[in-house]
PDB file of C-alpha atoms in Angstrom:
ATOM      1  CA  UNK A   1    -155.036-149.753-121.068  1.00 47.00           C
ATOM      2  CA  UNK A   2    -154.170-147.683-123.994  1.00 46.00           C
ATOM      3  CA  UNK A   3    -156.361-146.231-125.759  1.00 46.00           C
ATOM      4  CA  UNK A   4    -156.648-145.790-129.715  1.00 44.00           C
ATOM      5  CA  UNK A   5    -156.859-141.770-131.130  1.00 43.00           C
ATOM      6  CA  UNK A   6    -159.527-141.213-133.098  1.00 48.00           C
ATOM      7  CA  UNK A   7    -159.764-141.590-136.469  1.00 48.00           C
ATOM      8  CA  UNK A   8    -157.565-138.740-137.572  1.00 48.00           C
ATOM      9  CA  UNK A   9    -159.066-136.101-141.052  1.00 49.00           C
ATOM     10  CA  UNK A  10    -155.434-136.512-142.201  1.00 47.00           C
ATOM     11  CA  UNK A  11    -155.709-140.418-142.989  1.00 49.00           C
ATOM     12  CA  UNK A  12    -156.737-140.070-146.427  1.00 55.00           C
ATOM     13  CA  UNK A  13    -153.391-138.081-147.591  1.00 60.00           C
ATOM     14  CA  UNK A  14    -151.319-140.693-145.440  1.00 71.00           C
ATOM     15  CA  UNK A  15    -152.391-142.827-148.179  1.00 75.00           C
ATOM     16  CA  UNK A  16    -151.915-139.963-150.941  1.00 79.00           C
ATOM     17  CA  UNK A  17    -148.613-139.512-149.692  1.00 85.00           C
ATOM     18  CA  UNK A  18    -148.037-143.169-150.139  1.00 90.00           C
ATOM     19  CA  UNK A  19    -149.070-143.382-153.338  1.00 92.00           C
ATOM     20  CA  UNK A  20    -146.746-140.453-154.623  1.00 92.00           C
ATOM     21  CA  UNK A  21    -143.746-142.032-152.761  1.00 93.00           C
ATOM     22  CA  UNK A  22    -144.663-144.970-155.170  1.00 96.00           C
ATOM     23  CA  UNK A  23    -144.743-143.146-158.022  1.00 96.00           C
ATOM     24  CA  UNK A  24    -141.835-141.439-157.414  1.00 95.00           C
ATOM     25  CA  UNK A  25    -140.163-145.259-156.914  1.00 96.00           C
ATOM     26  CA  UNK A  26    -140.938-146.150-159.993  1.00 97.00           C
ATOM     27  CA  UNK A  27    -139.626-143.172-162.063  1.00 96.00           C
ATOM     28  CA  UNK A  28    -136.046-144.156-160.331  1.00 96.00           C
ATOM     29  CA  UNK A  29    -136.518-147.235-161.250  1.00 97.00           C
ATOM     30  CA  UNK A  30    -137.347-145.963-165.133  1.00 96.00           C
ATOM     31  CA  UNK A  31    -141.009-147.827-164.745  1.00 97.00           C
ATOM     32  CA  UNK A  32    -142.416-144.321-165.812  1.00 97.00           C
ATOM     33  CA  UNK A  33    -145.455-146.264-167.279  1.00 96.00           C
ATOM     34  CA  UNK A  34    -146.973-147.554-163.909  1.00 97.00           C
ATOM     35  CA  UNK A  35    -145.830-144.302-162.177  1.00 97.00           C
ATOM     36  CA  UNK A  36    -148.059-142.810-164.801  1.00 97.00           C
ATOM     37  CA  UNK A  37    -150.914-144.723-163.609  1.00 97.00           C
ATOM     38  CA  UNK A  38    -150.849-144.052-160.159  1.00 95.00           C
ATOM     39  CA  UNK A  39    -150.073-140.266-160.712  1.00 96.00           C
ATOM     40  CA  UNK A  40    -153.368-140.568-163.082  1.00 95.00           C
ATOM     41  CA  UNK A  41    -155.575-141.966-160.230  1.00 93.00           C
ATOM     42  CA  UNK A  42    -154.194-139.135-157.818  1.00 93.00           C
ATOM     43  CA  UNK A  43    -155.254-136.726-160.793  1.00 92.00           C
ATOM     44  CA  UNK A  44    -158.597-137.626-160.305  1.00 91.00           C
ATOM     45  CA  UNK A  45    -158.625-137.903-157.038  1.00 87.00           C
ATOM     46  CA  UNK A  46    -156.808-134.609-156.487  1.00 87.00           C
ATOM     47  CA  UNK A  47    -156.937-132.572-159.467  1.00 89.00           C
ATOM     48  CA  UNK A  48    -155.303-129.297-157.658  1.00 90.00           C
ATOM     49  CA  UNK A  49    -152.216-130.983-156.408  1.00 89.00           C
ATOM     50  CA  UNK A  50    -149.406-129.264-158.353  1.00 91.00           C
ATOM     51  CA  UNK A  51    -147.203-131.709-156.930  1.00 92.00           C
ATOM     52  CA  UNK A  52    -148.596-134.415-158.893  1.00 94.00           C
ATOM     53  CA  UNK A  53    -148.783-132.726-162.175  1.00 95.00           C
ATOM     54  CA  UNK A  54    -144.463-131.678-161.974  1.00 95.00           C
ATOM     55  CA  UNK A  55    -144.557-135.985-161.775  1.00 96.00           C
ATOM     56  CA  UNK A  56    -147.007-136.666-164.261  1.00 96.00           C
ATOM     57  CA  UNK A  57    -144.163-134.555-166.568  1.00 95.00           C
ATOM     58  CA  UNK A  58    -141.487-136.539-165.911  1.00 95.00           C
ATOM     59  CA  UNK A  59    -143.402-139.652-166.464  1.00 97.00           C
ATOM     60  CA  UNK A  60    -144.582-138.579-169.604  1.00 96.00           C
ATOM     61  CA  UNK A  61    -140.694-137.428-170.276  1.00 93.00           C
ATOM     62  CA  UNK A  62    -139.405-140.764-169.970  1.00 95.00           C
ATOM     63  CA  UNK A  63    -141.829-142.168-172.155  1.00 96.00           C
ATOM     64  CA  UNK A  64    -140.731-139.917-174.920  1.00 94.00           C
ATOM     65  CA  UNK A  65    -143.685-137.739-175.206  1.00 94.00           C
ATOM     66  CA  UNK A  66    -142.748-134.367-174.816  1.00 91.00           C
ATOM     67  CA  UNK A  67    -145.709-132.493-175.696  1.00 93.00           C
ATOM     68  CA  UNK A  68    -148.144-134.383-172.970  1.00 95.00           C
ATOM     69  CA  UNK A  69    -144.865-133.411-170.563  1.00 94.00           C
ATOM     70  CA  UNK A  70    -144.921-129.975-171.040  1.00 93.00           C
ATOM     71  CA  UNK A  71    -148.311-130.110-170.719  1.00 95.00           C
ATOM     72  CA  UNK A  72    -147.969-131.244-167.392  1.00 96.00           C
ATOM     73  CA  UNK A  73    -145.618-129.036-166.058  1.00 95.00           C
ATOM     74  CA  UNK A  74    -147.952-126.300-167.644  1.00 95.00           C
ATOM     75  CA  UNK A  75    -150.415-127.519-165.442  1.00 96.00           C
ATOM     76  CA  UNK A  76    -148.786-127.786-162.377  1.00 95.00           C
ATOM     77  CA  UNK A  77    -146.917-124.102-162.529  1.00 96.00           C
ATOM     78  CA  UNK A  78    -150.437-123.416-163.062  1.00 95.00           C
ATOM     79  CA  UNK A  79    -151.557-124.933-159.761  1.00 94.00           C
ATOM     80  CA  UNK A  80    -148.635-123.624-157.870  1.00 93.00           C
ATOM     81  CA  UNK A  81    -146.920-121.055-159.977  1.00 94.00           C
ATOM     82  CA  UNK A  82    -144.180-120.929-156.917  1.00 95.00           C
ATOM     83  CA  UNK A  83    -142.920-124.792-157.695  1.00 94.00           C
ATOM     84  CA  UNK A  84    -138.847-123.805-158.530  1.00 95.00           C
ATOM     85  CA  UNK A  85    -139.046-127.841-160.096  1.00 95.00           C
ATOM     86  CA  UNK A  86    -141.688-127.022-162.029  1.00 96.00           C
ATOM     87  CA  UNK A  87    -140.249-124.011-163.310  1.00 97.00           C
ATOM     88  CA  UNK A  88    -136.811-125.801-163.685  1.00 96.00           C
ATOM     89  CA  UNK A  89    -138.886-128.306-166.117  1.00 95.00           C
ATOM     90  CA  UNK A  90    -140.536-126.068-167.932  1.00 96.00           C
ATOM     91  CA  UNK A  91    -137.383-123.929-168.950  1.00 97.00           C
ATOM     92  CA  UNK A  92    -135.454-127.841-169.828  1.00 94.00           C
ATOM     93  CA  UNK A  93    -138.701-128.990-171.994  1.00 93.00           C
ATOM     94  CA  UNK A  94    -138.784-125.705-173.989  1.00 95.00           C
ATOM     95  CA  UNK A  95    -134.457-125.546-173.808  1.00 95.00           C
ATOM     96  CA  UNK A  96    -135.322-129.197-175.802  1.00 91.00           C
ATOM     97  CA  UNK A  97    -137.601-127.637-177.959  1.00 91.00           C
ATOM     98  CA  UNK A  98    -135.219-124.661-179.125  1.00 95.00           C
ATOM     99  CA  UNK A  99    -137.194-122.098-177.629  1.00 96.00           C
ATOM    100  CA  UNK A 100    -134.221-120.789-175.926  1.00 95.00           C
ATOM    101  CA  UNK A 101    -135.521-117.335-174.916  1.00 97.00           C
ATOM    102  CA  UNK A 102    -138.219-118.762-173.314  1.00 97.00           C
ATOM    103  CA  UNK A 103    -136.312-121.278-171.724  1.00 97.00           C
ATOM    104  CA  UNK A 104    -133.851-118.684-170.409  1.00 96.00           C
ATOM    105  CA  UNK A 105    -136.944-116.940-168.574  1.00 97.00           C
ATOM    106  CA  UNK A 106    -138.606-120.054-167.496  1.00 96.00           C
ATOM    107  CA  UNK A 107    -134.592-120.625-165.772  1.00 96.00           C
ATOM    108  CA  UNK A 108    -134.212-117.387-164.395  1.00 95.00           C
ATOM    109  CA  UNK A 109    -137.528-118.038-162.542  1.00 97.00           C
ATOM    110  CA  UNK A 110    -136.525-120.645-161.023  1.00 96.00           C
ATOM    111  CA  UNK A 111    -133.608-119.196-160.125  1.00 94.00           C
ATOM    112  CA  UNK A 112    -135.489-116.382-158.023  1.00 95.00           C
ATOM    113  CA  UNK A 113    -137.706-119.115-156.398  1.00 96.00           C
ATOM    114  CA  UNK A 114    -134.416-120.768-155.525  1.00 93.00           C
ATOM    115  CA  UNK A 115    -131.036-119.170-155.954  1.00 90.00           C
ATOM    116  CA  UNK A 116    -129.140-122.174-155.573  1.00 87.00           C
ATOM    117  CA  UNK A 117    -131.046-124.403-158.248  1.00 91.00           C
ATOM    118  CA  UNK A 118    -127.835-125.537-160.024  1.00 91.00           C
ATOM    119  CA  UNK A 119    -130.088-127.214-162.897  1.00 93.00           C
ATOM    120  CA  UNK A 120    -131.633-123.965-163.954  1.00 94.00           C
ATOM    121  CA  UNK A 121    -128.461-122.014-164.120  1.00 93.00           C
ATOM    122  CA  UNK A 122    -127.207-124.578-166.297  1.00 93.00           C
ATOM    123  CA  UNK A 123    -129.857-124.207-168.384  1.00 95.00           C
ATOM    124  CA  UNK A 124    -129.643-120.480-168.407  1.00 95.00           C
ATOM    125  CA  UNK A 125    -126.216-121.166-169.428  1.00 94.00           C
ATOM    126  CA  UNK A 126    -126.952-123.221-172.552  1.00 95.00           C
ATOM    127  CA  UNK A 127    -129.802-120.990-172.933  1.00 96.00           C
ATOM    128  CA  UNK A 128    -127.365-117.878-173.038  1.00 94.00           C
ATOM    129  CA  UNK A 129    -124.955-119.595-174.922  1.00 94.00           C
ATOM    130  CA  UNK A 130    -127.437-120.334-177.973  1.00 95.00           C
ATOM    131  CA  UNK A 131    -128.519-116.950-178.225  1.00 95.00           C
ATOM    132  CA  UNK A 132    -125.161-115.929-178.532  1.00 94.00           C
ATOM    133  CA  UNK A 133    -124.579-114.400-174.906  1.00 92.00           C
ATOM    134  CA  UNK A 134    -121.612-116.309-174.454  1.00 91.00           C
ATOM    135  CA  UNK A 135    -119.429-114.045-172.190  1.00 90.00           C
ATOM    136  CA  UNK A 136    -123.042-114.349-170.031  1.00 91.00           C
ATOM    137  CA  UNK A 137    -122.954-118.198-170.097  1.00 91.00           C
ATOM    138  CA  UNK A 138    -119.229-118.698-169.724  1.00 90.00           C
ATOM    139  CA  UNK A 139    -119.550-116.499-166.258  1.00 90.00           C
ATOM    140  CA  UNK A 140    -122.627-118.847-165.403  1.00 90.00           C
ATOM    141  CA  UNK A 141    -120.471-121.979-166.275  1.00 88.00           C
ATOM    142  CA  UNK A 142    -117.168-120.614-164.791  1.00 87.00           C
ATOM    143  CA  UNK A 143    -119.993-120.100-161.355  1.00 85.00           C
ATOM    144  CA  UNK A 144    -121.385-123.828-161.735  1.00 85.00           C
ATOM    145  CA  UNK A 145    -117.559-125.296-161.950  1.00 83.00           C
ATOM    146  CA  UNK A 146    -116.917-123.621-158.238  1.00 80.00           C
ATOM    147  CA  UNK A 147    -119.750-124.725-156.811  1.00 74.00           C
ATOM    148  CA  UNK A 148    -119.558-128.054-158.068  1.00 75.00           C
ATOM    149  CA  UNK A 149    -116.787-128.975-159.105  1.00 74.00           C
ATOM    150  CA  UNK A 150    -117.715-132.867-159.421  1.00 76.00           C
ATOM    151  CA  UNK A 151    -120.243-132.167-161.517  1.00 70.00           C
ATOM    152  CA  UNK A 152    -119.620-133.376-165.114  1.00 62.00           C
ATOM    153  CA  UNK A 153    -122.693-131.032-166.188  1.00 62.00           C
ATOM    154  CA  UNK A 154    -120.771-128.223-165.112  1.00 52.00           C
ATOM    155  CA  UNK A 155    -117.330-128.545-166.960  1.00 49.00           C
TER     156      UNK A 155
END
């Protein structure tokens, strides 16, 4: 006869973890407004989950509303000030916003959370190359060709 484990603690973020996996479903498929309302229920039930805050921003993103975005990605480095994605957002929403010093910080880091974050050294690049450092961003770009060379971000 086999026998069933017991109830397990973890069961309630199996079903947590499900419901991010959805959300994060729906952004690919660009349905960033019912991503939004799952990743608004996990909110409230989980309001320190950085995780779902870095989300939340890209939701809010894709529904054009860049101020509640970079809200949300100040709320989730602010949960887990370690998150190289949320760092990486942070530096593109305030690259968009032509706060390019800032963005070039918010890039660089990223890039000391993870070295090999190729979206943050592009934005460092574009960040560099808009406050005129442009022998500093062509050695960036020149770095992001090698590495990936497919990458039409990088040319």
């Amino acid at each position: 006869m086999i026998r069933r484990p017991p109830r397990s603690t973890l069961f309630p973020y199996t079903t947590l973890f499900r419901s991010l996996v959805k959300a994060k479903l729906l952004l690919r498929d660009n349905k960033a407004g019912d991503a939004l309302k799952i990743l608004k229920e996990l909110v409230v039930e989980y309001p320190n989950w950085g995780e779902v805050y870095y989300y939340k921003s890209i939701a809010h993103l894709n529904l054009g509303d860049r101020e509640l975005s970079r809200k949300s990605v100040a709320e989730a480095l602010q949960k887990n000030p370690r998150d190289f994605k949320a760092h990486t957002m942070m530096a593109h929403q305030l690259y968009l916003m032509g706060e390019w010093k800032q963005a070039r910080q918010e890039a660089l880091r990223a890039l000391e959370l993870e070295p090999k974050n190729f979206r943050a050294a592009l934005i460092l690049g574009k960040s560099n190359l808009k406050l005129g450092s442009s022998s500093e961003a062509l050695s960036i770009f020149q770095m992001l060709q090698k590495v990936a060379p497919n990458n039409i971000d990088a040319l």
